[in-house]
C-alpha positions in Angstrom: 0.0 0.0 0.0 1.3 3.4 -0.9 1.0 6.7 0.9 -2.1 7.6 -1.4 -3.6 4.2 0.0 -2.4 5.2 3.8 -4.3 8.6 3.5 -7.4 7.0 2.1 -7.7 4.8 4.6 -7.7 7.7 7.1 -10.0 9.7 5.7 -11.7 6.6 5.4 -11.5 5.8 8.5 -12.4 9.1 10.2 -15.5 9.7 7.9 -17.0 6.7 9.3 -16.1 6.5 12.5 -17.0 9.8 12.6 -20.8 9.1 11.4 -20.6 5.6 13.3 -20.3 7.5 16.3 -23.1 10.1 15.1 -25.5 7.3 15.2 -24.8 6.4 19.0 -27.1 8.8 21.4 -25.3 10.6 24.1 -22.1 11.4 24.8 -19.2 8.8 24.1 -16.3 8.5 26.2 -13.4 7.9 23.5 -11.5 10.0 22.1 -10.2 10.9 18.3 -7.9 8.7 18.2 -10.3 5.2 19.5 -12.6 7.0 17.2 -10.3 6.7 13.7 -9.2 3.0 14.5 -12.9 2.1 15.1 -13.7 3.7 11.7 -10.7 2.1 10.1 -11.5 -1.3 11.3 -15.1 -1.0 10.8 -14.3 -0.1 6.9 -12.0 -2.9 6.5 -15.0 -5.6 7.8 -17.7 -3.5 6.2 -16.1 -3.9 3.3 -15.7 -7.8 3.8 -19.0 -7.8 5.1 -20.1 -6.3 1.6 -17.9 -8.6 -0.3 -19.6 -11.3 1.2 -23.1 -10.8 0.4 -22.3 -9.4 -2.9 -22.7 -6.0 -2.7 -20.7 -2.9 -3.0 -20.7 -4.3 -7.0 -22.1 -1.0 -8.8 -26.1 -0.8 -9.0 -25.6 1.4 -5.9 -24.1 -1.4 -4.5 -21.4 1.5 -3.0 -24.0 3.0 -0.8 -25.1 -0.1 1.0 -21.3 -1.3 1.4 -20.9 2.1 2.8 -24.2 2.3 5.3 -22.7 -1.5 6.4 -19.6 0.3 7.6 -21.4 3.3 9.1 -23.4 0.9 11.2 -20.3 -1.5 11.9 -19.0 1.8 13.3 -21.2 2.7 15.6 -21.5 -1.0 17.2 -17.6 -0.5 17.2 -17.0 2.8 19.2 -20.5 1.2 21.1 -18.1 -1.2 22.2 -15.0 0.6 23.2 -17.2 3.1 24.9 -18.5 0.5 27.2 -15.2 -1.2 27.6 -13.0 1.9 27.9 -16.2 2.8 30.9 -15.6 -0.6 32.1 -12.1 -0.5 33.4 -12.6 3.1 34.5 
């Protein structure tokens, strides 16, 4: 992966965790940083996610691969919210 690839991801990665976290109510306790890996990971297995049930494959395909990593983002910083409140 180039440098290109390594930004994309980021921007990736922040755009949905960023909405993923939009779709939780109240107030999360993680910070930007929890809230960038959860978006990155949460692309990389909505993506897989996609993959496997055929979608993401044009015919706006894109959008529901992209809602799939929205909502795998919000279950994600969902879960390091409650962990990270957890061993508080």
């Amino acid at each position: 992966m180039d440098v290109s690839g390594v930004l994309s991801a980021l921007v990736a990665g922040t755009a949905v965790g960023a909405l993923g976290r939009l779709l939780l109510p109240g107030h999360q306790h993680i910070g930007v940083l929890w809230t960038l890996v959860a978006g990155i990971a949460a692309a990389l297995l909505g993506s897989l996610l996609a993959a496997a049930f055929g979608l993401g494959d044009g015919a706006g395909g894109d959008w529901l691969e992209f809602l799939i990593q929205v909502v795998v983002a919000g279950i994600a910083v969902a879960g390091l919210d409650r962990w990270l409140r957890a061993s508080l």
